[in-house]
Short mmCIF file of C-alpha atoms and ligand atoms in Angstrom, two decimals:
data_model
loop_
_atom_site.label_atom_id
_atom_site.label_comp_id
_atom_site.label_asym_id
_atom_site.label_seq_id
_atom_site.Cartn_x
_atom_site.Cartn_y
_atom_site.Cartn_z
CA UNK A 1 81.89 20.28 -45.28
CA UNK A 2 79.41 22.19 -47.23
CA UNK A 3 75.92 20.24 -47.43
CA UNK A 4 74.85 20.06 -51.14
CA UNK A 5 71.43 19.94 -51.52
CA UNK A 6 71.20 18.12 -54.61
CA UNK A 7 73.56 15.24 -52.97
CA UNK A 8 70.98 15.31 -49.68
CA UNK A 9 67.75 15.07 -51.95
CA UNK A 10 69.43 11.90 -54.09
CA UNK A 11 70.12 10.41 -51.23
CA UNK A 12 66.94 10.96 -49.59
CA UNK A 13 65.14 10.14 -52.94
CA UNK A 14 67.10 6.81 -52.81
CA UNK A 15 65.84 5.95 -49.41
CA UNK A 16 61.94 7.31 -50.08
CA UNK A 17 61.93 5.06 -53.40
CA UNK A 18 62.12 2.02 -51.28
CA UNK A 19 59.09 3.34 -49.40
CA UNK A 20 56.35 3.66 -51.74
CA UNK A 21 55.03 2.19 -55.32
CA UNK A 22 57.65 2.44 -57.94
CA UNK A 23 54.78 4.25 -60.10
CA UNK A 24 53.51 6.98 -57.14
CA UNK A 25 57.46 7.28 -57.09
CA UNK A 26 57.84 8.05 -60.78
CA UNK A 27 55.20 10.30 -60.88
CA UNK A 28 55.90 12.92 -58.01
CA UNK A 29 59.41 12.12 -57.56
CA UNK A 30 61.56 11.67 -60.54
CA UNK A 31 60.87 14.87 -61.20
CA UNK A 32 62.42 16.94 -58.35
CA UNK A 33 65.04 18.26 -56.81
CA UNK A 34 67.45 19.35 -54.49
CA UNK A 35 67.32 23.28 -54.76
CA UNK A 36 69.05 24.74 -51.84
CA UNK A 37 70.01 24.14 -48.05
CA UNK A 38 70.37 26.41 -44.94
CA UNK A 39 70.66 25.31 -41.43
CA UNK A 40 67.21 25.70 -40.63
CA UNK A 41 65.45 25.47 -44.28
CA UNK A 42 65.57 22.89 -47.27
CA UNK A 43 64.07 23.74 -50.65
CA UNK A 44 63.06 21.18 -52.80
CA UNK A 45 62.47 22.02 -56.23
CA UNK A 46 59.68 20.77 -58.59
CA UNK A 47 57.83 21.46 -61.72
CA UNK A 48 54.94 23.17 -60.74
CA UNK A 49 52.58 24.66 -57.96
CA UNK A 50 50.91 21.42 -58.39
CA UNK A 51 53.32 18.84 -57.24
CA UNK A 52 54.53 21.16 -54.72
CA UNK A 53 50.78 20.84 -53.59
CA UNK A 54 50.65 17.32 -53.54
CA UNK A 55 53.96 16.67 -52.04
CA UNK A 56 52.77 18.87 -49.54
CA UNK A 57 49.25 17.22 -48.81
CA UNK A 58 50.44 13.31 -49.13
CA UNK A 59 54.45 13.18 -48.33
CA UNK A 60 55.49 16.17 -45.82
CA UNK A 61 55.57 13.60 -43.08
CA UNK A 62 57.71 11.16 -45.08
CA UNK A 63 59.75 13.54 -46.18
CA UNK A 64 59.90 15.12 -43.28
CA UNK A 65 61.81 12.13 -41.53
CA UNK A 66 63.51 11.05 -44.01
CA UNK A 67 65.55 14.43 -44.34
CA UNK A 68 65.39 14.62 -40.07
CA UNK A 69 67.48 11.12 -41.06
CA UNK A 70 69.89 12.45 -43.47
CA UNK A 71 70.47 15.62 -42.08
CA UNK A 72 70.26 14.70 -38.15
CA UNK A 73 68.62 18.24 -37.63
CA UNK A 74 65.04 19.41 -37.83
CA UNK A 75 64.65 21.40 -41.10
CA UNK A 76 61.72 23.32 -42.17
CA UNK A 77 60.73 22.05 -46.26
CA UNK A 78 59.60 24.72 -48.93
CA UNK A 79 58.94 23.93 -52.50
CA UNK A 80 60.78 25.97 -55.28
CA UNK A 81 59.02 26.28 -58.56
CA UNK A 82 61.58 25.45 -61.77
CA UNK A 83 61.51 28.25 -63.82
CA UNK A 84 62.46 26.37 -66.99
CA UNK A 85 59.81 23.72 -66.46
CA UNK A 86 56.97 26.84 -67.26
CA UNK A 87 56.00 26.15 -71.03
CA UNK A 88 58.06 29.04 -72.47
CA UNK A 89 54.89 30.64 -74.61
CA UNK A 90 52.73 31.37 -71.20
CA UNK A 91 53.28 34.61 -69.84
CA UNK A 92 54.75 35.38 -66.37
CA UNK A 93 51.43 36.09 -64.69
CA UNK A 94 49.45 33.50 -65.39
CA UNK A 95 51.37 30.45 -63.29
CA UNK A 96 48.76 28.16 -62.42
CA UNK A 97 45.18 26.97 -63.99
CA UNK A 98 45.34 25.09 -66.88
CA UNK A 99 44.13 26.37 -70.37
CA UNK A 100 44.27 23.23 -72.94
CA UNK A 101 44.79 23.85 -76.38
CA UNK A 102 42.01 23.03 -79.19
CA UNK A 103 42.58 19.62 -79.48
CA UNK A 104 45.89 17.80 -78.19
CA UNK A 105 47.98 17.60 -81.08
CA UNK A 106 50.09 14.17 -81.46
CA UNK A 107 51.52 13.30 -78.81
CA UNK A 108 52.33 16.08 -77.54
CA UNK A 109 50.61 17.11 -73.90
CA UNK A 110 48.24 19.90 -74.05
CA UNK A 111 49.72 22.97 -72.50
CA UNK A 112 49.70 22.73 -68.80
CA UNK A 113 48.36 19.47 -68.65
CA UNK A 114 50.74 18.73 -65.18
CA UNK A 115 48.39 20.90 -63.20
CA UNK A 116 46.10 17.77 -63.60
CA UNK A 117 47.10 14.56 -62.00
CA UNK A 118 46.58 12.05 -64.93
CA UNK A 119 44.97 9.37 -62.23
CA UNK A 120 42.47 11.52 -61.68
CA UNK A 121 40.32 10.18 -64.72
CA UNK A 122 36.39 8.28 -64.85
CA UNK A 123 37.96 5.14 -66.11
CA UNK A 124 39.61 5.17 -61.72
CA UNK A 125 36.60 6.53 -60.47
CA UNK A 126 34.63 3.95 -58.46
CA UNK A 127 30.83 4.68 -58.12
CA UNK A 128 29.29 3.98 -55.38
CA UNK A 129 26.09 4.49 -53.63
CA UNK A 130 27.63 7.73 -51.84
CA UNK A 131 28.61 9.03 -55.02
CA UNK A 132 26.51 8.46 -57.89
CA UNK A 133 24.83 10.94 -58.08
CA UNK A 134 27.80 13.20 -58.28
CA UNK A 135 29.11 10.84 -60.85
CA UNK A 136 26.39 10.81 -63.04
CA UNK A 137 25.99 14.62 -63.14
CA UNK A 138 29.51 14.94 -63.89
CA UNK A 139 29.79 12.62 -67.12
CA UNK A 140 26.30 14.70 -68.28
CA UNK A 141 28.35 17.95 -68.02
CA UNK A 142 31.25 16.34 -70.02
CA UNK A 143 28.37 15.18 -72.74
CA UNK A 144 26.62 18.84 -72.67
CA UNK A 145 28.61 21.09 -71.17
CA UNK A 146 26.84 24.15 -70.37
CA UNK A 147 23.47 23.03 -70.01
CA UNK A 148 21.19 24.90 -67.78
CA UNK A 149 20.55 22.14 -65.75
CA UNK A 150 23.57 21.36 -64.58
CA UNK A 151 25.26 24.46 -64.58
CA UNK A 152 27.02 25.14 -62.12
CA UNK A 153 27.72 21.69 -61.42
CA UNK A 154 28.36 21.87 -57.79
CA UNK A 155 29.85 18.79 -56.01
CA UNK A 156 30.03 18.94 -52.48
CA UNK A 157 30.86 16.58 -49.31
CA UNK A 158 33.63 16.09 -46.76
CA UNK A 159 37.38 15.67 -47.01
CA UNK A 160 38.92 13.04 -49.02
CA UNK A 161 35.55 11.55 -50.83
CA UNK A 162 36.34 12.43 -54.51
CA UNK A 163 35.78 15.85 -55.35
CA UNK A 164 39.14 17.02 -56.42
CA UNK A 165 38.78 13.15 -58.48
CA UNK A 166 35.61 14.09 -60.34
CA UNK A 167 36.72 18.21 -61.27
CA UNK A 168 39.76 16.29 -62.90
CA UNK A 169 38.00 13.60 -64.34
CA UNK A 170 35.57 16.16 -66.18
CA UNK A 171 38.46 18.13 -67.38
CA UNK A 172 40.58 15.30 -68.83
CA UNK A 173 37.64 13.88 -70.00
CA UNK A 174 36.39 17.01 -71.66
CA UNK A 175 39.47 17.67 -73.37
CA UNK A 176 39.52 14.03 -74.54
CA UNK A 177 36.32 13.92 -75.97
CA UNK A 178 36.51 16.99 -77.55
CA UNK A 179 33.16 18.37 -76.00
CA UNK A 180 34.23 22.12 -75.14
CA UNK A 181 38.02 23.69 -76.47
CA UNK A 182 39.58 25.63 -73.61
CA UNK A 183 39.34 24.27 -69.63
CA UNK A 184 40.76 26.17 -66.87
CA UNK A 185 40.90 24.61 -63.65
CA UNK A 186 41.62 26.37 -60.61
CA UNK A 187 41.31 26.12 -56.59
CA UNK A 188 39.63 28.69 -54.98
CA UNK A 189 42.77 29.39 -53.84
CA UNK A 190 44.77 30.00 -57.86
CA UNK A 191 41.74 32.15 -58.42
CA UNK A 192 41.94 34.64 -55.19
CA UNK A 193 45.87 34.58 -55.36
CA UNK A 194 45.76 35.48 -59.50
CA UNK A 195 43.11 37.61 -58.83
CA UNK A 196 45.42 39.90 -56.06
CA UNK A 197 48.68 39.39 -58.56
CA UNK A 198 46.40 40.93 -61.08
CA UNK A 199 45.76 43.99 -59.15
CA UNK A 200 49.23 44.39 -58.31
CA UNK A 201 50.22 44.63 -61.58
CA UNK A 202 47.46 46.68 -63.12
CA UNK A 203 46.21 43.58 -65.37
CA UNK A 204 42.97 43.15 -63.92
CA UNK A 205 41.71 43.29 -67.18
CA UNK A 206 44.05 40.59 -68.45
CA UNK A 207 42.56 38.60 -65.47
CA UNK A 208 38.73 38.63 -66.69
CA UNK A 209 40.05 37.75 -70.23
CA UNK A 210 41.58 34.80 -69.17
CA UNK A 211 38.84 33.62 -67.14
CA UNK A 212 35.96 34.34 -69.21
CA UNK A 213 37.95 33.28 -72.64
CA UNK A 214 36.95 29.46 -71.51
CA UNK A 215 34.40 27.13 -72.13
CA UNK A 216 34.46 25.43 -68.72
CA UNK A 217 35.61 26.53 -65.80
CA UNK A 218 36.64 24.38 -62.96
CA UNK A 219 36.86 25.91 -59.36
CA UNK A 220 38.14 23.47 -56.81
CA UNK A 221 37.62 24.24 -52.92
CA UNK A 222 35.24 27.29 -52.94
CA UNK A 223 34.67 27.07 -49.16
CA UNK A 224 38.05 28.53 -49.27
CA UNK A 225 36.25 32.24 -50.56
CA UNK A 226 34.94 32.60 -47.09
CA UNK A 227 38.29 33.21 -46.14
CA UNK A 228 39.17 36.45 -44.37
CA UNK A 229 38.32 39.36 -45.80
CA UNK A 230 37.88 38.33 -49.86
CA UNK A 231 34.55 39.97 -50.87
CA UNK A 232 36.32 41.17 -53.96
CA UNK A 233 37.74 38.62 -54.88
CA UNK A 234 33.88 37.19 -54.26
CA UNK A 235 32.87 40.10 -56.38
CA UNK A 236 35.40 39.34 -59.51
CA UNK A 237 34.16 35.70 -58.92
CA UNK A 238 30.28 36.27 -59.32
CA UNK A 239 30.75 39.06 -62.53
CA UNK A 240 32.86 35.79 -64.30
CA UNK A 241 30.14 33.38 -62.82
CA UNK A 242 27.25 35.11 -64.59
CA UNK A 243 29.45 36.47 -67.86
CA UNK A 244 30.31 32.84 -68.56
CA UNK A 245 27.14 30.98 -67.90
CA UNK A 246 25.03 33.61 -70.07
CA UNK A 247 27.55 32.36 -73.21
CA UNK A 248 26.48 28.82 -72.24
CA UNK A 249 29.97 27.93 -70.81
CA UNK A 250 29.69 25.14 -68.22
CA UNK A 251 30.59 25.67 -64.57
CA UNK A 252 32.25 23.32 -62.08
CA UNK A 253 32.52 24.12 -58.48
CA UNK A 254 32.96 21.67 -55.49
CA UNK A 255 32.72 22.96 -51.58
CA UNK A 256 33.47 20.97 -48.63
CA UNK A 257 29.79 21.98 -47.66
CA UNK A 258 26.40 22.49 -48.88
CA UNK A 259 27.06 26.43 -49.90
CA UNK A 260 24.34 27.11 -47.70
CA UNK A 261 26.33 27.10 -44.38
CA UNK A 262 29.25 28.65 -46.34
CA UNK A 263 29.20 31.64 -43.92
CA UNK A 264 30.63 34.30 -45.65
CA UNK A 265 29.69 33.64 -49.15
CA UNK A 266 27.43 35.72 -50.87
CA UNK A 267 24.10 35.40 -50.73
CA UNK A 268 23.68 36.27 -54.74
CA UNK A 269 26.55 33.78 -55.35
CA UNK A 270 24.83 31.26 -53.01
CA UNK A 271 21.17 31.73 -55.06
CA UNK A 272 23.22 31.44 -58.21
CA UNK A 273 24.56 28.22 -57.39
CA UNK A 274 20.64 27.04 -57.00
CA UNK A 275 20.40 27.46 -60.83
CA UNK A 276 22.44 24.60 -61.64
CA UNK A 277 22.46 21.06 -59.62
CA UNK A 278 23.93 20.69 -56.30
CA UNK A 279 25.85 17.14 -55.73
CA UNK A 280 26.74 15.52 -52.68
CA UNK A 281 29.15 12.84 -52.00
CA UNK A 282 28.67 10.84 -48.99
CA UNK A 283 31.32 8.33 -47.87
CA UNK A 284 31.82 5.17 -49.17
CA UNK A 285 29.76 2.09 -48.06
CA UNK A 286 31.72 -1.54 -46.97
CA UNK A 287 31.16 -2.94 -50.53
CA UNK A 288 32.70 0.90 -52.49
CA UNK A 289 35.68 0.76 -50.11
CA UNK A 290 36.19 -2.85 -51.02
CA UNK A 291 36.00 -1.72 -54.73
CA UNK A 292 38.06 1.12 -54.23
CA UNK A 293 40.95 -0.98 -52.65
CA UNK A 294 40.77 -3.53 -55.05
CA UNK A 295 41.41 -0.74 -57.74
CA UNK A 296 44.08 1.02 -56.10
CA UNK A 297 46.00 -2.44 -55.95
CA UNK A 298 45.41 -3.67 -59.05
CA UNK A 299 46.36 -0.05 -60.76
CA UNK A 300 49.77 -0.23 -58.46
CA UNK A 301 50.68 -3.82 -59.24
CA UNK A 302 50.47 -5.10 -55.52
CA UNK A 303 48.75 -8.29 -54.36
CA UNK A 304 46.63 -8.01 -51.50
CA UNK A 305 44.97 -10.58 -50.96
CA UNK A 306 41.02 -10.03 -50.51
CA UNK A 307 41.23 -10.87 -46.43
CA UNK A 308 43.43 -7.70 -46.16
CA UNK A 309 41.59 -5.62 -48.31
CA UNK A 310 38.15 -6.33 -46.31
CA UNK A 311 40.33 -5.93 -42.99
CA UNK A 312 41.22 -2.82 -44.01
CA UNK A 313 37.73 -1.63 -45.49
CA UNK A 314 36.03 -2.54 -42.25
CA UNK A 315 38.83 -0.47 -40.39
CA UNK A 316 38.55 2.64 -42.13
CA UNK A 317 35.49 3.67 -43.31
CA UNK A 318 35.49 7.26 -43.27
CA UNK A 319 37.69 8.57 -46.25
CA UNK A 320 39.13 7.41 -49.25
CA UNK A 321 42.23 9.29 -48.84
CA UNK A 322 42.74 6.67 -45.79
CA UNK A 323 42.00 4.01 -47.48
CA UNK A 324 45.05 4.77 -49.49
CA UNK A 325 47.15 5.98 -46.98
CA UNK A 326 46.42 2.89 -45.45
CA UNK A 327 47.35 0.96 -48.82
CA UNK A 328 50.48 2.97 -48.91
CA UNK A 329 51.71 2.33 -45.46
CA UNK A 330 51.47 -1.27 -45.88
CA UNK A 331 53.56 -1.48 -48.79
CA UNK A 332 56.08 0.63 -47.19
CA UNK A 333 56.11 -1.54 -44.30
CA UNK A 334 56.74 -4.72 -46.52
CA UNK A 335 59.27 -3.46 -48.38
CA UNK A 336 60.78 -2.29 -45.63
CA UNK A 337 60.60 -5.14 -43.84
CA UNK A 338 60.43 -7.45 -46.92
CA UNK A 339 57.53 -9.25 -46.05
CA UNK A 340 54.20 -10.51 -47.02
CA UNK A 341 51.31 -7.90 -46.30
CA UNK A 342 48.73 -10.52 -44.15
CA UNK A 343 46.20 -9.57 -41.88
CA UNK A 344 48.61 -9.84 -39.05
CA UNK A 345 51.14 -7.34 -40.78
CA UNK A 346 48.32 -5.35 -41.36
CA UNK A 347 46.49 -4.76 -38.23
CA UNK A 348 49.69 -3.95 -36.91
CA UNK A 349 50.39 -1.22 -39.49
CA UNK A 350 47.56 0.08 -39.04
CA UNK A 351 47.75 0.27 -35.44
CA UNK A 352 50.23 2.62 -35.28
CA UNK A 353 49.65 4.47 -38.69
CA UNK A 354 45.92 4.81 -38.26
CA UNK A 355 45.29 4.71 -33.39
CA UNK A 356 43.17 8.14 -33.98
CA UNK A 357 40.68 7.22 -36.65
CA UNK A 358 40.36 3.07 -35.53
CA UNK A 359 37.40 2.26 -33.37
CA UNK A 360 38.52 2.74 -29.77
CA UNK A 361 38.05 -1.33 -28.60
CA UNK A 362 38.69 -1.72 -24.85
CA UNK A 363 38.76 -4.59 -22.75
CA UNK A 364 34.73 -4.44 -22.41
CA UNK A 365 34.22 -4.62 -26.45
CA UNK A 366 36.45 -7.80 -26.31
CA UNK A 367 34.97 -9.25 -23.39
CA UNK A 368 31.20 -8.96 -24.98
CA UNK A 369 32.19 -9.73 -28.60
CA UNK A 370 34.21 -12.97 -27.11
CA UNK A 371 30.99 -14.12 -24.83
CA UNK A 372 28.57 -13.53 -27.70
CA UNK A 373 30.94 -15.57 -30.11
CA UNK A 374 30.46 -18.15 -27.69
CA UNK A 375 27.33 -17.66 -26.59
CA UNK A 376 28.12 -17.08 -23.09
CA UNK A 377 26.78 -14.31 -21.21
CA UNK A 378 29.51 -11.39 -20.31
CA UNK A 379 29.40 -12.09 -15.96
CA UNK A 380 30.49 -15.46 -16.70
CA UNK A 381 34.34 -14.84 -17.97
CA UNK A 382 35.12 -12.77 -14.71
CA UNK A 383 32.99 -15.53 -12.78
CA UNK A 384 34.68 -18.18 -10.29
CA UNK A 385 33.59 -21.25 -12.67
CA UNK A 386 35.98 -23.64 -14.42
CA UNK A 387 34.02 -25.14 -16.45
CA UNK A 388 35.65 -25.93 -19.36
CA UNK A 389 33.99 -23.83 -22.20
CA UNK A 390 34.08 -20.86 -20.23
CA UNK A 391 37.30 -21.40 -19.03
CA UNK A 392 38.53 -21.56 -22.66
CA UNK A 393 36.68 -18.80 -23.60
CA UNK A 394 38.25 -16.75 -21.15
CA UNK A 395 41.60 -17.37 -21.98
CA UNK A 396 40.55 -16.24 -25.45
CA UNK A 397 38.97 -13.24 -24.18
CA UNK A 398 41.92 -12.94 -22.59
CA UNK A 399 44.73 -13.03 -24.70
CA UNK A 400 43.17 -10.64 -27.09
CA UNK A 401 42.88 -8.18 -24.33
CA UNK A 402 46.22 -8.30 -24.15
CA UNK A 403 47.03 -8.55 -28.25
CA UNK A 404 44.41 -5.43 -28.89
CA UNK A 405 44.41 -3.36 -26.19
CA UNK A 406 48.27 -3.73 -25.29
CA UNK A 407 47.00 -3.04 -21.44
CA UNK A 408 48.90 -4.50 -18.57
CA UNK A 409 48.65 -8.03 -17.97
CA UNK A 410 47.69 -6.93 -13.96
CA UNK A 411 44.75 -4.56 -15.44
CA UNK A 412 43.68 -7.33 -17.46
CA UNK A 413 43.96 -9.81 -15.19
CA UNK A 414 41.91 -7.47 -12.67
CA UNK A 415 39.09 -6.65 -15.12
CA UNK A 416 38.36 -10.71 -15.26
CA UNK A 417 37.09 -11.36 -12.02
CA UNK A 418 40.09 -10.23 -10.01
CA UNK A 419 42.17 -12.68 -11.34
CA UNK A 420 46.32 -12.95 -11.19
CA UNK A 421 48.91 -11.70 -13.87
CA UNK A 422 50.38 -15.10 -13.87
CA UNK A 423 46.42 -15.45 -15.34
CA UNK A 424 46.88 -13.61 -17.77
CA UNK A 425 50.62 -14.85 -19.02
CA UNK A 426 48.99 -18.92 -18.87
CA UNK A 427 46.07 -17.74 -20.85
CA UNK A 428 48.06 -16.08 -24.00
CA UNK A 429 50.34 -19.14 -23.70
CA UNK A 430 47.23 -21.32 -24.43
CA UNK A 431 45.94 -19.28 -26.96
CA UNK A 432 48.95 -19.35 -28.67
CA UNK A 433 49.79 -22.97 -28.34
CA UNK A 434 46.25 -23.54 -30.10
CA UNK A 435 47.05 -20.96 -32.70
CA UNK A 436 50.03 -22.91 -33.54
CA UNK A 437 48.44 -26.43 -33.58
CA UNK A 438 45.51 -24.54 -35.85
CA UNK A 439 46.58 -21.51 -37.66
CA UNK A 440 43.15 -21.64 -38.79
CA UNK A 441 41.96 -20.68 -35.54
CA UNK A 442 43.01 -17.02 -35.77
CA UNK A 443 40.76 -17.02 -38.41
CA UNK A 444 38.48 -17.09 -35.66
CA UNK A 445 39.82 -14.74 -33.25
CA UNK A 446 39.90 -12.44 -36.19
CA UNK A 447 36.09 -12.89 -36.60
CA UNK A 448 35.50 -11.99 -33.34
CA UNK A 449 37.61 -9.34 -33.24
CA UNK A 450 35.72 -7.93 -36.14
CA UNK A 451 32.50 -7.73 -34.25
CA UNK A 452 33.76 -5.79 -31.35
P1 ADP B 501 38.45 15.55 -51.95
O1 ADP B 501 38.80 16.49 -53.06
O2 ADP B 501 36.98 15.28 -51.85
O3 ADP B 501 39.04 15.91 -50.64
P2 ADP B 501 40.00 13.72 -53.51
O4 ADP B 501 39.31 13.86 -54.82
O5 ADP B 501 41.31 14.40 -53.37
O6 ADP B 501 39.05 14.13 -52.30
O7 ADP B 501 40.14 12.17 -53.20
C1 ADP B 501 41.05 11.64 -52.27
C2 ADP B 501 41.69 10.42 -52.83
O8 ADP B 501 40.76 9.37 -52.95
C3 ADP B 501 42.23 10.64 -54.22
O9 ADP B 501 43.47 10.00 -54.35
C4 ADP B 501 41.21 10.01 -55.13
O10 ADP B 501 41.79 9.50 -56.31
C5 ADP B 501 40.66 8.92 -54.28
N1 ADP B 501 39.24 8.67 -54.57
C6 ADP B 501 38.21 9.41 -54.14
N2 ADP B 501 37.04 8.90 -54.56
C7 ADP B 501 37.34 7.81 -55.28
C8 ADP B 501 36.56 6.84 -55.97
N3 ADP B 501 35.23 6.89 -55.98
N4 ADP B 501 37.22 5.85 -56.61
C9 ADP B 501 38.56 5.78 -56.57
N5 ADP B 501 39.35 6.65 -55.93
C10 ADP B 501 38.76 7.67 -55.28
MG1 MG B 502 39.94 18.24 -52.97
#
């Protein structure tokens, strides 16, 4: 029979609702579709370039399997844009960017409002010490747009930390405080591919009008101008720099790096960016990724309680986009599993989820953070003695070995003094008897684990 593609997507839909928060689901899901099916391709179809970009970034994986599940083959996914979802009045070449109207009128959404993702606002932003600065310059531009000092605004810093979050945040923000009429917002990428589409069809001219007919403009990802061979797109970017910063119109740019060690960006464009204020954001700190967690549960209705969320923000500490995968994994896993998200559930989940980014902890981390807990030194848990305390403290040593590192019970029992598998299997039956007389007591093992 004839796979329908519509029938596969509800039916995938049905199982990837169970997976994530209802509202995450609402939000990027509702709204698409099953467009068409080959034997080798599936095409989902959504509203825009913009959830086909974020679909992309956060879900390919997820969906991914899920359609490997329904279909039993491999399938390469490709988003299809809904032509009816364009608003009707925009012409055909201008697709993407968003152009908001004087003031939103009622309650109607300004024109191309979905190319912004509405959590992207201040009000979700958590400031931080790695980020403050970056903060702070971006509510000034919302205040005064077009300031010298802060034009361009240029926020930079690594993958994940905020950037796309703040060039958002001033645009909704902008548009809600009435401080400047017409926004476009744009990656690096919208700009270069417009930019081409307006060569092809002779409109280059169209092309400057729409970009310099703003009051801010908002370029997301600039690193990616170094790309291949784009000097004129480089070229078409610096003439609309300096035409819309001599009218006073604000500038936004953010850059994975300092634009210094953009190779292949132009040294005017480079000295440009000098005019305005450069802003980095650093990663989060323990107590930001706390904060940040906290938010992200609250916002999605979940309870986690606070020894998960500092589990988790001692875990990850690199990138906030972790910290929510790692949020989003765990509520998968308990609805999947319909259970309670404890630290237990959670370690686990992030085991697997998370193996590249965790701290690498062998069987020497456990074996020094155990004799330090105890206040042993390290020689004396592979030594001959029996004394009790060491003895004990072995066993612990021990059976977390075995719970963290998953080795072999003969490698462990090896790496403690030459010692027996049958060891190995006594000790973890201790440990565990004492967990279960004093479920407190993992408590404990947790602390320790925490210092290794
Ligand atoms: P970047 O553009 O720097 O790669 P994003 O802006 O896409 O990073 O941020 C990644 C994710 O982390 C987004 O979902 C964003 O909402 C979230 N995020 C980043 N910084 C913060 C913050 N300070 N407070 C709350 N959420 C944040
Ligand atoms: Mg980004």
């Amino acid at each position: 029979m004839a796979e329908d593609p519509i029938v596969v997507w509800s039916q995938c839909l049905d199982i990837i609702k169970e997976m994530i928060p209802r509202q995450t689901y609402e939000t990027w899901f509702t709204k698409t579709r099953g467009g068409s099916i080959s034997q080798d391709v599936f095409t989902i179809q959504v509203p825009n370039q913009f959830f086909a970009d974020w679909l992309e970034e956060h879900y390919i994986e997820r969906i991914r399997q899920v359609l490997l599940r329904q279909l039993g083959r491999e399938v390469m996914i490709t988003f299809g844009i809904k032509e009816e979802s364009k608003p009707p009045a925009q012409p055909p070449t201008r697709p993407t960017g968003y152009v908001a109207p004087p003031r939103p009128s009622g309650q109607k959404k300004p024109v191309g409002l979905e190319n912004l993702y509405d959590d992207y606002t201040f009000d979700n932003f958590v400031v931080g010490d790695g980020n403050q600065l970056a903060h702070a310059a971006s509510l000034a531009v919302v205040d005064s747009p077009g300031k010298s000092t802060f034009n361009p605004l240029v926020i930079y810093g690594g993958v994940g930390l905020g950037k796309t979050h703040l060039a958002q945040a001033i645009a909704q923000q902008s548009i809600r405080q009435g401080t400047v009429e017409r926004i476009r917002y744009v990656s690096s990428e919208q700009f270069t591919q417009e930019f081409i589409h307006s060569i092809q069809e002779k409109k280059t001219k169209e092309f400057d009008q729409t970009y310099r007919n703003v009051d801010m403009l908002i370029v997301d990802d600039i690193q990616f101008f170094c790309r291949g061979n784009r000097d004129r797109t480089q070229e078409v970017f610096f003439y609309t720099f300096d035409a819309l910063r001599q009218n006073g119109k604000q500038i936004v740019l953010t850059s994975d790096r300092i634009p210094q060690e953009l190779s292949g960006l132009e040294e005017r464009l480079i000295s440009r960016f000098n005019w305005g204020l450069l802003a980095d954001i650093r990663p989060p700190d323990y107590e930001t990724r706390v904060a940040i967690l906290q938010k992200k549960a609250e916002k999605d209705g979940l309870s986690i309680n606070t020894e998960v969320i500092s589990f988790i923000a001692d875990q990850i500490t690199s990138n906030i986009r972790e910290l929510e995968g790692a949020v989003l994994s765990l509520l998968a896993h308990a609805s999947l599993y319909r259970c309670d998200i404890t630290t237990e559930v959670a370690r686990e989940v992030l085991r697997k989820s998370f193996k590249r980014q965790q701290k690498e902890i062998g069987i020497e981390e456990l074996q020094e953070a155990v004799a330090k807990h105890y206040g042993l030194s390290v020689e004396l848990l592979s030594a001959k003695t029996r004394r009790a305390e060491v003895a004990q403290a072995r066993q612990i040593a021990m059976y977390m070995c075995r719970q963290v590192t998953r080795e072999a019970l003969k490698k462990i029992g090896s790496r403690f003094g030459g010692r027996d598998h049958t060891t190995v299997i006594h000790a973890c039956q201790a440990v565990e008897e004492m967990i279960d007389r004093d479920p407190s007591f993992q408590g404990v093992l947790d602390q320790i684990l925490k210092s290794a």
